[in-house]
Amino acid sequence: MAPRPAWRGYLKLSLVTCAVELSNVVTHSEKVSFRILNRATGNTVRRQYVDADTGKPLSEKDEVKGYETGQDEYLLIEEEDIEAVQIESSHTLNLEGFVARRDIEQIYLDTPYYVAPADKVSEEAFTVIREALVKKKMAGLARIVLYRRERPALIEPFGKGMLLTTLRYDTTVRQAEDVADGTEKVKLDEEMVELAERVIERRKGKLDPDTFEDRYENALLELIKSKQAGRKAPRAKPAQKPSNVVNLFDALKKSLSDDSGKEEKDKAKPPVRKPAKRPASAKGKTRSQTARRKRA
């Protein structure tokens, strides 16, 4: 099943317009998730708004947004009032300017979305815009309203379609000099820098996302499988903290030596283990489910 579009609207280059839709690049559907249960009954629980003064629960129809105008004073804003707020970027990605992709600093990149034509009629105009960006080696700058916030965005060719990446506002980004102040005062030993370069050279390779493994996710799955089987939950030893006192030169030399031994081991290394399979929730028995069966 195709993912539900995160946004639908139009892509505009001067007088050329085509209908497009955005879809999420990232999915979290396969991640381990937990529900909150009542420990005594095993039943799921739900959250509910209550009146801060009376303590009485509120029904959904009685909930309304409020904008604080003073001490304990609020202006009521209805949902339809917010829905009525529309600006150009609510429905149109107007390509206002163009930049070289390499000129965008990584710290300003936020969330990526796939961009595709929304219908057959729009495919020709969409392809023309994409191919023009490819040949000029440029990316377009636009604005888009997503989740009730206007965000600057970068649009660039990507495969047969395009990729839109929302950008962070400069006011929300901390600059590197704010956190790395003082490093320029360090006196460098060129021999140690050379050793570090050799460590990097030994470990260089190509980025292959297929080899990424979420080891924490796998550990959670192993925990769940153990609990389902009635076994004691596995307990890993805490990672040892590195010593603060270290001879940097000796550490770099040892790193090179360890890498040499690692290369020999890697030649006889078995294939990478596949991620642990998700246990079937229908087959597992939680403690509360078991307790309910006994009481029955």
Coordinates of C-alpha atoms in Angstrom, one line a residue:
M1 CA 0.0 0.0 0.0
A2 CA 1.4 3.4 -1.0
P3 CA 2.1 5.7 1.9
R4 CA -0.4 8.5 2.6
P5 CA 0.9 11.8 1.2
A6 CA 2.2 14.2 3.9
W7 CA 1.2 17.2 1.8
R8 CA -0.5 17.9 -1.5
G9 CA -0.3 21.1 -3.6
Y10 CA 1.5 22.6 -6.5
L11 CA 5.1 23.1 -7.6
K12 CA 5.6 26.4 -9.4
L13 CA 8.5 27.6 -11.6
S14 CA 7.6 31.1 -12.9
L15 CA 4.5 30.4 -15.0
V16 CA 4.9 26.6 -15.0
T17 CA 2.8 24.8 -12.4
C18 CA 2.2 21.1 -11.7
A19 CA 0.4 19.2 -9.0
V20 CA 2.7 17.4 -6.6
E21 CA 2.6 15.4 -3.4
L22 CA 5.0 14.8 -0.6
S23 CA 5.6 11.5 1.1
N24 CA 7.7 10.7 4.1
V25 CA 11.2 9.3 3.5
V26 CA 11.4 7.7 6.9
T27 CA 9.1 5.1 8.4
H28 CA 8.9 4.1 12.1
S29 CA 6.4 1.3 11.6
E30 CA 8.8 -1.5 12.3
K31 CA 10.2 0.0 15.6
V32 CA 9.4 -1.7 18.9
S33 CA 6.7 0.2 20.7
F34 CA 5.1 -0.2 24.0
R35 CA 1.6 0.4 25.4
I36 CA 1.0 1.6 28.9
L37 CA -1.0 -0.9 31.0
N38 CA -2.6 -1.1 34.4
R39 CA -0.2 -3.4 36.3
A40 CA -3.0 -4.8 38.4
T41 CA -5.5 -5.7 35.6
G42 CA -3.3 -5.8 32.5
N43 CA -5.7 -3.5 30.7
T44 CA -4.5 -0.7 28.5
V45 CA -5.0 2.8 29.9
R46 CA -5.8 6.1 28.2
R47 CA -5.0 9.8 28.9
Q48 CA -7.8 12.3 29.3
Y49 CA -7.8 16.1 29.8
V50 CA -9.2 17.3 33.1
D51 CA -10.2 20.8 34.2
A52 CA -7.2 22.2 36.1
D53 CA -9.5 23.8 38.8
T54 CA -12.4 21.4 39.2
G55 CA -10.5 18.2 38.4
K56 CA -13.4 17.0 36.3
P57 CA -12.7 15.1 33.0
L58 CA -13.4 16.9 29.7
S59 CA -15.2 15.5 26.7
E60 CA -13.6 16.1 23.4
K61 CA -16.3 18.5 22.3
D62 CA -15.6 20.7 25.2
E63 CA -11.8 21.1 24.4
V64 CA -10.8 24.3 22.7
K65 CA -7.4 26.0 22.0
G66 CA -6.6 29.1 23.9
Y67 CA -4.0 31.9 23.3
E68 CA -2.7 33.4 26.5
T69 CA -3.2 37.2 26.5
G70 CA -2.6 37.8 30.2
Q71 CA -2.4 36.2 33.6
D72 CA -5.1 33.5 33.5
E73 CA -6.6 35.3 30.5
Y74 CA -7.1 33.4 27.2
L75 CA -8.5 34.1 23.7
L76 CA -10.4 31.1 22.5
I77 CA -9.4 29.9 19.0
E78 CA -11.6 27.4 17.3
E79 CA -10.2 24.7 15.0
E80 CA -12.0 26.1 12.0
D81 CA -10.4 29.4 12.6
I82 CA -6.9 27.8 12.3
E83 CA -8.0 25.8 9.3
A84 CA -9.0 29.1 7.6
V85 CA -5.5 30.5 7.8
Q86 CA -4.1 30.1 4.3
I87 CA -1.1 31.6 2.7
E88 CA 0.6 30.8 -0.7
S89 CA 2.9 28.2 0.8
S90 CA 0.0 26.4 2.3
H91 CA -0.7 24.9 -1.2
T92 CA 2.1 26.1 -3.5
L93 CA 5.8 25.4 -3.6
N94 CA 7.0 28.5 -5.4
L95 CA 10.6 28.1 -6.5
E96 CA 11.9 31.6 -5.5
G97 CA 15.6 31.1 -6.1
F98 CA 18.3 28.6 -6.8
V99 CA 21.5 27.6 -5.1
A100 CA 24.3 25.0 -5.5
R101 CA 23.4 22.1 -3.2
R102 CA 26.9 22.1 -1.7
D103 CA 26.4 25.7 -0.5
I104 CA 23.8 24.6 2.0
E105 CA 25.4 23.8 5.3
Q106 CA 24.4 20.5 6.8
I107 CA 23.3 22.0 10.1
Y108 CA 20.4 23.7 8.3
L109 CA 19.0 20.5 6.8
D110 CA 16.0 19.1 8.7
T111 CA 13.5 16.6 7.4
P112 CA 13.5 15.0 3.9
Y113 CA 10.3 14.2 1.8
Y114 CA 10.0 12.6 -1.6
V115 CA 8.3 14.8 -4.2
A116 CA 6.4 13.2 -7.0
P117 CA 3.8 14.3 -9.6
A118 CA 0.3 14.0 -8.2
D119 CA -1.3 12.9 -11.5
K120 CA -0.6 12.0 -15.1
V121 CA -1.3 15.5 -16.4
S122 CA 1.5 16.9 -14.1
E123 CA 4.2 14.5 -15.2
E124 CA 5.6 16.4 -18.1
A125 CA 6.0 19.7 -16.3
F126 CA 7.4 18.0 -13.3
T127 CA 10.0 16.2 -15.4
V128 CA 11.0 19.4 -17.2
I129 CA 11.6 21.2 -13.9
R130 CA 13.6 18.2 -12.6
E131 CA 15.8 17.9 -15.7
A132 CA 16.5 21.6 -15.7
L133 CA 17.7 21.4 -12.1
V134 CA 19.9 18.4 -13.1
K135 CA 21.5 20.1 -16.0
K136 CA 22.1 23.3 -14.0
K137 CA 23.3 21.3 -11.0
M138 CA 21.1 23.5 -8.8
A139 CA 18.5 23.1 -6.1
G140 CA 15.5 25.3 -5.7
L141 CA 14.5 27.3 -2.6
A142 CA 10.8 27.5 -1.6
R143 CA 8.6 27.7 1.4
I144 CA 6.0 25.2 2.6
V145 CA 3.4 25.1 5.4
L146 CA 3.7 21.7 7.1
Y147 CA 2.1 20.8 10.4
R148 CA 0.8 24.4 10.8
R149 CA 4.3 26.0 10.5
E150 CA 5.8 27.7 7.5
R151 CA 9.3 26.2 6.8
P152 CA 11.9 27.1 4.2
A153 CA 12.7 24.2 2.0
L154 CA 15.3 22.9 -0.5
I155 CA 14.1 21.0 -3.6
E156 CA 16.5 19.0 -5.6
P157 CA 16.5 16.2 -8.2
F158 CA 16.5 12.7 -6.7
G159 CA 16.3 9.6 -8.8
K160 CA 13.2 9.7 -11.0
G161 CA 11.6 12.3 -8.8
M162 CA 12.7 15.0 -6.4
L163 CA 13.6 15.5 -2.8
L164 CA 12.3 18.3 -0.6
T165 CA 14.2 18.9 2.6
T166 CA 12.9 21.3 5.1
L167 CA 15.4 23.8 6.4
R168 CA 15.9 25.1 9.9
Y169 CA 15.7 28.8 10.6
D170 CA 19.0 30.5 11.4
T171 CA 17.6 31.7 14.7
T172 CA 17.1 28.0 15.8
V173 CA 20.6 26.8 14.9
R174 CA 23.5 27.1 17.3
Q175 CA 26.8 27.9 15.6
A176 CA 29.8 25.6 15.9
E177 CA 32.0 28.3 17.5
D178 CA 29.6 28.4 20.4
V179 CA 30.5 24.8 21.4
A180 CA 34.0 24.3 20.0
D181 CA 35.5 27.5 21.3
G182 CA 39.2 27.0 22.3
T183 CA 40.2 24.2 20.0
E184 CA 42.1 26.6 17.7
K185 CA 44.5 27.2 20.7
V186 CA 45.6 23.6 20.8
K187 CA 49.3 23.1 19.7
L188 CA 49.4 20.1 17.3
D189 CA 52.0 17.4 17.1
E190 CA 52.3 16.7 13.4
E191 CA 53.5 13.2 14.0
M192 CA 50.3 12.4 16.0
V193 CA 48.2 14.0 13.2
E194 CA 49.9 11.7 10.7
L195 CA 49.2 8.7 12.9
A196 CA 45.5 9.7 13.0
E197 CA 45.5 10.1 9.2
R198 CA 46.8 6.5 8.9
V199 CA 44.0 5.2 11.2
I200 CA 41.5 7.0 9.0
E201 CA 43.1 5.6 5.8
R202 CA 42.9 2.1 7.1
R203 CA 39.2 2.4 7.9
K204 CA 38.0 4.3 4.8
G205 CA 35.2 2.8 2.7
K206 CA 31.9 3.6 1.1
L207 CA 28.7 4.4 2.9
D208 CA 26.4 1.3 2.7
P209 CA 23.1 1.9 4.6
D210 CA 22.3 -1.8 4.1
T211 CA 24.9 -2.7 6.6
F212 CA 23.4 -0.5 9.3
E213 CA 22.0 -2.4 12.3
D214 CA 20.0 -1.1 15.2
R215 CA 21.6 -3.1 17.9
Y216 CA 19.5 -1.5 20.6
E217 CA 16.3 -2.5 18.7
N218 CA 17.7 -6.0 18.4
A219 CA 18.4 -6.1 22.2
L220 CA 14.8 -5.0 22.9
L221 CA 13.5 -7.8 20.7
E222 CA 15.7 -10.3 22.5
L223 CA 14.3 -9.1 25.8
I224 CA 10.7 -9.5 24.5
K225 CA 11.5 -13.1 23.2
S226 CA 13.0 -14.0 26.5
K227 CA 10.0 -12.7 28.5
Q228 CA 7.6 -14.6 26.1
A229 CA 9.5 -17.8 26.6
G230 CA 9.5 -17.4 30.4
R231 CA 13.2 -16.9 30.6
K232 CA 15.1 -14.4 32.7
A233 CA 15.6 -11.1 30.9
P234 CA 19.2 -10.8 29.6
R235 CA 21.4 -8.3 31.4
A236 CA 24.3 -6.8 29.5
K237 CA 27.4 -5.6 31.3
P238 CA 27.6 -1.8 31.3
A239 CA 30.1 -0.4 28.8
Q240 CA 33.5 0.4 30.4
K241 CA 34.2 4.1 30.5
P242 CA 37.5 5.1 28.8
S243 CA 40.2 6.5 31.1
N244 CA 40.6 10.2 31.2
V245 CA 44.4 9.8 31.5
V246 CA 45.8 8.5 28.2
N247 CA 49.0 8.9 26.2
L248 CA 47.6 10.1 22.9
F249 CA 50.7 9.0 20.9
D250 CA 50.6 5.5 22.3
A251 CA 46.8 5.3 21.8
L252 CA 47.2 6.2 18.1
K253 CA 50.0 3.6 17.6
K254 CA 47.9 0.9 19.3
S255 CA 44.9 1.8 17.1
L256 CA 47.0 1.1 14.0
S257 CA 48.2 -2.2 15.5
D258 CA 44.6 -3.2 16.4
D259 CA 43.4 -2.3 12.9
S260 CA 46.1 -4.6 11.3
G261 CA 44.9 -7.5 13.4
K262 CA 41.3 -6.6 12.6
E263 CA 42.0 -6.8 8.9
E264 CA 43.2 -10.4 9.2
K265 CA 40.1 -11.4 11.3
D266 CA 37.7 -9.7 8.8
K267 CA 39.0 -12.0 6.0
A268 CA 37.6 -15.0 7.8
K269 CA 34.6 -13.1 9.3
P270 CA 31.1 -14.8 8.9
P271 CA 28.3 -12.9 7.2
V272 CA 26.7 -10.1 9.1
R273 CA 23.9 -11.3 11.3
K274 CA 20.4 -10.3 10.2
P275 CA 18.4 -8.2 12.6
A276 CA 16.4 -10.2 15.1
K277 CA 12.9 -11.1 14.0
R278 CA 10.0 -9.4 15.7
P279 CA 8.2 -11.9 18.0
A280 CA 4.5 -12.4 17.1
S281 CA 2.6 -10.5 19.7
A282 CA -0.4 -12.8 19.3
K283 CA 1.7 -15.8 20.4
G284 CA 3.3 -14.1 23.4
K285 CA 1.9 -14.2 26.9
T286 CA 2.3 -11.1 29.1
R287 CA 2.3 -11.6 32.8
S288 CA -1.0 -9.9 33.1
Q289 CA -2.6 -12.1 30.4
T290 CA -1.4 -15.2 32.3
A291 CA -2.7 -13.8 35.5
R292 CA -6.2 -13.2 34.0
R293 CA -6.3 -16.8 32.7
K294 CA -5.5 -18.1 36.1
R295 CA -8.2 -16.0 37.8
A296 CA -10.7 -17.2 35.1

